[in-house]
Amino acid sequence: MIRALKNRVRVGAALVALAGLVSSGVSAQAAAAPGVTKDTITLGMTSAQSGAASPGYNKVGPAMRAYFDYINEKGGVYGRKIVLKLEDDKYVPTNAVNKVNKLILRDKVFALVGNLGTATHTAALKKTPIIKQGVPDLFVNTGYSGFAAPKKYPTTFMYLPSYIMEAKIMAKYIKDKFPGKKVGILYQDDDFGKDGLAGFKAAGLTFVAGGTQKYASLSQATVGLTAQLTALKTSGAEVIILFGVTSATAVAMRTAAALGYGTTWGPQFILGSVGADPTTLLTLAGATTAEARAATLRSLTGALSLSFLPAATDTEDEYVKKFIEINTAYNKGVAWDNNVLVGMNQAMLVVQALRAAGQNPTRASLVSALKSKGGTFASAAYSKLDSANNVGFTGYWVGKYNSTGVIAPVDGGKPVVYTTDSSTANGDVATSTFVRPAMPADGVPTNS
Amino acid sequence: MRLTLNKTRRNMALLLSVALVGAVLGFPSAATAADPTCTTASAVTTCTGETSDTAKYEIRVPDDFNGTLLLWSHGYTYVAKIPAQVPLLGGSGNDLRATIAPGAPDDMKMANALLNQGYALAGSGFAVPGWNAESAVKTNVELIGVIKKKFPTVKRTVAWGASLGGTITQRLAETNPKLIDAALPIMAFNNIDRVTGSNGGYGTDAVWLFKMFFDPTIKGFGYTAGPAGFGEAAADFGKVLAAVVAIQGGLQKSGADTWPATASLVPAAVKAALPARSALLMIGLLSGMPLRSSSFDGVTGTPIDTSSIAAASASTSANTGFSLALQPALAVAENMVNIAGFATFARYDLETQVGNKNFADNQNVDYAKKLSEDERATYNVALSGEAGIDGLLALVAGFKQAAPLKADADALAKLKKLDTMTGQINVPTIAFNNTEETVEFQPMMSWMIEKANAQHAAAVAAAKAKKKKAPAKKFAAFWGQPLDEYTKFNAAGPVVQSDTPGTGHVKFSFPQWMDMVRLGDMTARLKRLPSQAILDLTRESDPNWYPAEDFDADTFESIGS
């Protein structure tokens, strides 16, 4: 024991001797961009990889990694291979702070990509050095409009269109296609829901008396949303918006069925985009039996939803087709679905942003490149990426689910894409004239 | 009886401290104190004695002394022994035994380890209990004189201390920089009036909000003079504990049955709509309390049952629900008990020192503004959604309108005079705090960092104006932190843990304490801070250190005090 302690003393003395010697080396090292070496660029991501919120979302990160693996095999980004460190925050804000701190301070990643969740990322932005160290925070996976705030969050860029945009487009569609119908809504009682309500209000969509119902996040599993769905039924709402997460949609659809939906009660359901992935809905519905699967599909059939990417089932789409190939080869055993499409498309944007940042990228050059060139990047989305303003994609198309859970443009044919912004000063929505760039040859971006 | 005795001793100490003023200004003189009594055993010479203010001290010097003296200042001790029947704290207080290292004299593990490494250790018990910063500095000055006279082999002195001991250490460095070579203030308590007095503040808000939400019979402020007031503080602590236990019992439920029976000011409709845990968390957020505690990491969910798909599905939902909805409130419950001891007994002491009047005031506090938009989003689930948040804030506004705290102006002025720490850095200093510290919470360290940075910036500007080389920094900060996940479960539920580094009050791991000493020793030997590389290496070598200096901590301004 004494010997061990005396060894510590020697170590302490050695550190004293070192104290005056090493400082010059440190300043030289500080000049290099964190996370970038001659051979690699290390990126970090936090997401719900486990826990109740993880189904579906936990496929996004691995899909990104699969695309990076594909690019790495094709030579990487200017010869550097992309390393993605994926941390499981379990959708818990405190854990997101822990994990983002780890990624920035211990793993020293170059940039964050695809971090998922409004509450989790709000906490991370508040309690980690993302802003202080100027860490590029690319393509946050949430539609909360508050993240597109260059003054407050100068390095944060959104990916999804904002919930405000979605609400404005949904409102226009409802007013156009269901004129005079009574409208009701079930929303999540947090920033997600507040954003949506702000959009509906801006667009002038009003709700029938008793038809504005909410649930506290995470309460859906325990309370079953029975009171809320019963109130919506009683209100006489003929169009019901379910503006919640997938697990809430699943509970609401199940509860609606129990209240007669599909038999004695026939409102038109419209699902918010983040709560509408059919694969996840089936998983959450406990669709392990043919009966459960059939019941879920019955509830989903005829429901409308909004999408900014092509349907994952649209195998004629050149992006979908290539991403399916990559998923099959580099994401073995993972079923292709909308979440994988989201991740692959996001990863392709990241690669283009890294290329645009130059052969010797810095954190500042990455942010600058994304702001100036992001709008020209190739992407599967049917609308423009407004990265000049730190905003994500800017448009949606409306689709309807068929009896097999496949979503297709509501009027058949090509999707009609609507575009708008996150302003709550007006409800202006236009039909998009955006022309989507072609998929880069072999799915490998060559931009600069 | 004990209280009367303590008062007498305090008065004597004050008189003696006046006599000592002259000694403070120059090299310390030990003339007024008797020589220590020394014995040597097991290769360590131990000396004991009393300084002229009757404070007991102890000095231990190993035979293979390395030349570095570590002068320890212990933390706050309650002004009287707390009655044995008071849960958790019974029997503690009025402890004036000489203390030479953290844990000592009851636990000598750290002291012995340091002696084995060749350090000399010394420390006083101080002359008076309670808030004694200025008197304790004088005691330490005299003690250093005793040591240097008895042990001329002392080549350098590192002052260190925690909690109130951190304040004493910092004040010693501020007022007597020539006596020490390095200072390690650990959780230095500062800004008493911002923390406990005017314009709300951490200690004020935590107790007042808890009282209003959960038990209005808690007195909390304006304790009666004398032993009766100490008894009121003891009763208050018991009430806080009882309410916390009642809330913990209902944490897994929702609605009216989660509220303690004593929550008489909360309308039945609110109780029916909101669980008590949301109110408890709101108290934590509005007062700036850490939301991780010794047992609750804010992350870990309940165990997942993998025995079947259905069981796994149900338990996964419960797992996430526990993390998001319950963990923060459970942490506040645990931290509230920790805080309550200081917020009741120490408040009694401070009120006594300022004339037995209340100095807490929240008339100008806008509690709704204390909850940031970020916090609304981050803790939305645990606060029961936007409706829950708005409902709780409306309730708080009503409480304040009905029964605001109003300070006695004279008492408040006297309280401010007790706050003597200036934050001036006169010797190379490394300060330590924990990210989840419950008593010396984050803003106290932030304040020190801001002061030190401003001082350094001014010195650099002055040097630049004179075309001289910029002076080196004399201050560094270290933040301890808990590991990411440490909550444990057994068959009965979460396991209570009390010594988790980074949480509670002055909780560090043994290696962290050793890091502090090594850094202090290094600083004293170099006569300056170790290089940035050494500081960074130390921070990155242990997951219980936050791995960077620029931890984005709360400040008094950010939490609205």
PDB file of C-alpha atoms in Angstrom, chain A residues 1-2 5-6 8-9 11-12 15-16 18-23 26 50-53 88-95 98-99 101-102 105-106 108 118-120 122-123 125-129 132-133 144 152-153 188-191 194 214 216-218 221-222 288, chain B residues 64 113 116-117 292 297-300 309 316-317 319-321 323-325 372-374 376-381 384-388 442 481 484-485 510 514 518 522 525-526 528 530-534 537 539-548 550-552 554:
ATOM      1  CA  MET A   1       0.000   0.000   0.000  1.00  0.00           C
ATOM      2  CA  ILE A   2       2.737   2.409   1.010  1.00  0.00           C
ATOM      3  CA  LEU A   5       1.225   5.460  -2.772  1.00  0.00           C
ATOM      4  CA  LYS A   6       4.859   6.363  -3.134  1.00  0.00           C
ATOM      5  CA  ARG A   8       1.822   7.936  -7.033  1.00  0.00           C
ATOM      6  CA  VAL A   9       4.124  10.548  -5.585  1.00  0.00           C
ATOM      7  CA  VAL A  11       3.917  10.090 -10.937  1.00  0.00           C
ATOM      8  CA  GLY A  12       2.938  13.417  -9.402  1.00  0.00           C
ATOM      9  CA  LEU A  15       3.716  15.513 -13.955  1.00  0.00           C
ATOM     10  CA  VAL A  16       5.316  18.529 -12.351  1.00  0.00           C
ATOM     11  CA  LEU A  18       6.049  17.703 -17.599  1.00  0.00           C
ATOM     12  CA  ALA A  19       4.031  20.760 -16.716  1.00  0.00           C
ATOM     13  CA  GLY A  20       6.348  23.229 -18.307  1.00  0.00           C
ATOM     14  CA  LEU A  21       7.133  21.132 -21.366  1.00  0.00           C
ATOM     15  CA  VAL A  22       3.935  20.177 -23.072  1.00  0.00           C
ATOM     16  CA  SER A  23       2.030  23.394 -23.468  1.00  0.00           C
ATOM     17  CA  VAL A  26      -0.956  21.622 -27.392  1.00  0.00           C
ATOM     18  CA  SER A  50     -33.634   1.706 -27.161  1.00  0.00           C
ATOM     19  CA  GLY A  51     -36.649   2.362 -24.977  1.00  0.00           C
ATOM     20  CA  ALA A  52     -40.284   3.020 -25.677  1.00  0.00           C
ATOM     21  CA  ALA A  53     -39.663   5.816 -28.162  1.00  0.00           C
ATOM     22  CA  ASP A  88     -28.278   5.857 -27.544  1.00  0.00           C
ATOM     23  CA  ASP A  89     -29.948   8.679 -25.618  1.00  0.00           C
ATOM     24  CA  LYS A  90     -33.102   6.613 -25.030  1.00  0.00           C
ATOM     25  CA  TYR A  91     -35.100   9.760 -25.849  1.00  0.00           C
ATOM     26  CA  VAL A  92     -34.261  11.092 -22.376  1.00  0.00           C
ATOM     27  CA  PRO A  93     -33.050  14.723 -22.366  1.00  0.00           C
ATOM     28  CA  THR A  94     -30.567  14.273 -19.519  1.00  0.00           C
ATOM     29  CA  ASN A  95     -29.057  11.368 -21.378  1.00  0.00           C
ATOM     30  CA  ASN A  98     -24.500  13.184 -21.445  1.00  0.00           C
ATOM     31  CA  LYS A  99     -24.083  11.655 -24.862  1.00  0.00           C
ATOM     32  CA  ASN A 101     -20.978  15.949 -24.201  1.00  0.00           C
ATOM     33  CA  LYS A 102     -19.233  12.630 -24.689  1.00  0.00           C
ATOM     34  CA  LEU A 105     -15.524  16.489 -25.439  1.00  0.00           C
ATOM     35  CA  ARG A 106     -14.235  12.945 -25.265  1.00  0.00           C
ATOM     36  CA  LYS A 108     -13.995  14.948 -30.259  1.00  0.00           C
ATOM     37  CA  THR A 118     -37.228  18.027 -29.745  1.00  0.00           C
ATOM     38  CA  ALA A 119     -36.841  17.798 -25.967  1.00  0.00           C
ATOM     39  CA  THR A 120     -33.606  15.853 -26.195  1.00  0.00           C
ATOM     40  CA  THR A 122     -33.238  21.314 -26.793  1.00  0.00           C
ATOM     41  CA  ALA A 123     -31.492  20.043 -23.680  1.00  0.00           C
ATOM     42  CA  LEU A 125     -28.168  22.708 -27.145  1.00  0.00           C
ATOM     43  CA  LYS A 126     -28.624  24.235 -23.717  1.00  0.00           C
ATOM     44  CA  LYS A 127     -26.194  22.110 -21.728  1.00  0.00           C
ATOM     45  CA  THR A 128     -23.397  21.099 -24.102  1.00  0.00           C
ATOM     46  CA  PRO A 129     -20.729  23.109 -25.938  1.00  0.00           C
ATOM     47  CA  LYS A 132     -19.610  27.539 -27.718  1.00  0.00           C
ATOM     48  CA  GLN A 133     -17.341  25.306 -29.778  1.00  0.00           C
ATOM     49  CA  TYR A 144     -39.758  21.892 -34.176  1.00  0.00           C
ATOM     50  CA  LYS A 152     -29.669  31.457 -31.154  1.00  0.00           C
ATOM     51  CA  TYR A 153     -28.343  28.244 -32.716  1.00  0.00           C
ATOM     52  CA  GLN A 188     -49.195  16.541 -28.052  1.00  0.00           C
ATOM     53  CA  ASP A 189     -49.116  19.118 -25.283  1.00  0.00           C
ATOM     54  CA  ASP A 190     -45.554  20.349 -25.804  1.00  0.00           C
ATOM     55  CA  ASP A 191     -43.429  22.282 -28.299  1.00  0.00           C
ATOM     56  CA  LYS A 194     -47.634  24.169 -29.924  1.00  0.00           C
ATOM     57  CA  LYS A 214     -54.424  17.178 -26.204  1.00  0.00           C
ATOM     58  CA  ALA A 216     -49.283  15.044 -22.215  1.00  0.00           C
ATOM     59  CA  SER A 217     -46.332  13.452 -23.929  1.00  0.00           C
ATOM     60  CA  LEU A 218     -45.882   9.845 -22.869  1.00  0.00           C
ATOM     61  CA  ALA A 221     -49.744   4.536 -23.213  1.00  0.00           C
ATOM     62  CA  THR A 222     -51.220   4.795 -19.741  1.00  0.00           C
ATOM     63  CA  THR A 288     -47.463 -10.069 -33.953  1.00  0.00           C
TER      64      THR A 288
ATOM     65  CA  ASP B  64       9.632  11.594   5.171  1.00  0.00           C
ATOM     66  CA  ALA B 113      -2.973   8.242   2.500  1.00  0.00           C
ATOM     67  CA  ASN B 116       2.022   8.184   3.430  1.00  0.00           C
ATOM     68  CA  GLN B 117       2.707  10.334   0.401  1.00  0.00           C
ATOM     69  CA  ARG B 292     -29.719  14.520 -10.568  1.00  0.00           C
ATOM     70  CA  ASP B 297     -29.210   9.800 -12.489  1.00  0.00           C
ATOM     71  CA  GLY B 298     -32.072  11.248 -14.541  1.00  0.00           C
ATOM     72  CA  VAL B 299     -31.587   8.546 -17.125  1.00  0.00           C
ATOM     73  CA  THR B 300     -31.899   4.946 -16.025  1.00  0.00           C
ATOM     74  CA  ILE B 309     -42.757 -10.175 -25.811  1.00  0.00           C
ATOM     75  CA  THR B 316     -40.096  -1.000 -21.892  1.00  0.00           C
ATOM     76  CA  SER B 317     -42.893   1.533 -21.723  1.00  0.00           C
ATOM     77  CA  ASN B 319     -38.763   1.969 -18.328  1.00  0.00           C
ATOM     78  CA  THR B 320     -38.986   5.067 -20.502  1.00  0.00           C
ATOM     79  CA  GLY B 321     -41.787   6.495 -18.392  1.00  0.00           C
ATOM     80  CA  SER B 323     -36.765   7.979 -16.944  1.00  0.00           C
ATOM     81  CA  LEU B 324     -38.801  10.836 -18.343  1.00  0.00           C
ATOM     82  CA  ALA B 325     -41.587  11.329 -15.835  1.00  0.00           C
ATOM     83  CA  SER B 372     -36.961  28.916 -19.239  1.00  0.00           C
ATOM     84  CA  GLU B 373     -38.437  27.839 -22.546  1.00  0.00           C
ATOM     85  CA  ASP B 374     -35.700  25.228 -22.731  1.00  0.00           C
ATOM     86  CA  ARG B 376     -40.383  23.733 -20.420  1.00  0.00           C
ATOM     87  CA  ALA B 377     -39.395  21.602 -23.392  1.00  0.00           C
ATOM     88  CA  THR B 378     -36.874  19.412 -21.635  1.00  0.00           C
ATOM     89  CA  TYR B 379     -39.072  18.508 -18.668  1.00  0.00           C
ATOM     90  CA  ASN B 380     -42.451  18.697 -20.379  1.00  0.00           C
ATOM     91  CA  VAL B 381     -43.300  15.078 -19.642  1.00  0.00           C
ATOM     92  CA  SER B 384     -47.423  16.943 -17.054  1.00  0.00           C
ATOM     93  CA  GLY B 385     -47.404  18.884 -20.313  1.00  0.00           C
ATOM     94  CA  GLU B 386     -47.963  22.524 -21.108  1.00  0.00           C
ATOM     95  CA  ALA B 387     -51.257  22.498 -19.226  1.00  0.00           C
ATOM     96  CA  GLY B 388     -49.502  21.172 -16.154  1.00  0.00           C
ATOM     97  CA  GLN B 442     -23.496  25.882  -9.889  1.00  0.00           C
ATOM     98  CA  GLN B 481     -19.717  15.233 -12.310  1.00  0.00           C
ATOM     99  CA  ASP B 484     -23.893   9.036 -16.930  1.00  0.00           C
ATOM    100  CA  GLU B 485     -25.839   6.219 -15.319  1.00  0.00           C
ATOM    101  CA  PHE B 510     -11.011   9.203  -3.571  1.00  0.00           C
ATOM    102  CA  MET B 514      -5.927  12.838  -4.750  1.00  0.00           C
ATOM    103  CA  ARG B 518      -1.491  16.660  -6.670  1.00  0.00           C
ATOM    104  CA  MET B 522       2.215  21.097  -8.258  1.00  0.00           C
ATOM    105  CA  ARG B 525       5.967  24.005  -6.243  1.00  0.00           C
ATOM    106  CA  LEU B 526       5.742  25.862  -9.550  1.00  0.00           C
ATOM    107  CA  ARG B 528       1.947  29.130 -10.783  1.00  0.00           C
ATOM    108  CA  PRO B 530       0.249  23.761 -13.982  1.00  0.00           C
ATOM    109  CA  SER B 531       0.215  23.963 -17.766  1.00  0.00           C
ATOM    110  CA  GLN B 532      -3.069  23.741 -19.621  1.00  0.00           C
ATOM    111  CA  ALA B 533      -2.009  20.321 -20.886  1.00  0.00           C
ATOM    112  CA  ILE B 534      -1.680  18.998 -17.335  1.00  0.00           C
ATOM    113  CA  LEU B 537      -5.000  15.630 -18.924  1.00  0.00           C
ATOM    114  CA  ARG B 539      -9.833  16.400 -16.472  1.00  0.00           C
ATOM    115  CA  GLU B 540      -9.845  13.781 -19.184  1.00  0.00           C
ATOM    116  CA  SER B 541      -8.314  11.030 -17.076  1.00  0.00           C
ATOM    117  CA  ASP B 542     -11.308  10.449 -14.842  1.00  0.00           C
ATOM    118  CA  PRO B 543     -14.951  10.280 -15.946  1.00  0.00           C
ATOM    119  CA  ASN B 544     -15.952  11.991 -12.705  1.00  0.00           C
ATOM    120  CA  TRP B 545     -14.316  15.195 -13.959  1.00  0.00           C
ATOM    121  CA  TYR B 546     -16.129  17.191 -16.593  1.00  0.00           C
ATOM    122  CA  PRO B 547     -13.669  16.930 -19.487  1.00  0.00           C
ATOM    123  CA  ALA B 548     -13.327  20.649 -20.195  1.00  0.00           C
ATOM    124  CA  ASP B 550     -15.754  25.705 -19.985  1.00  0.00           C
ATOM    125  CA  PHE B 551     -18.657  23.806 -18.466  1.00  0.00           C
ATOM    126  CA  ASP B 552     -21.766  25.756 -19.376  1.00  0.00           C
ATOM    127  CA  ASP B 554     -26.014  28.038 -14.522  1.00  0.00           C
TER     128      ASP B 554
END
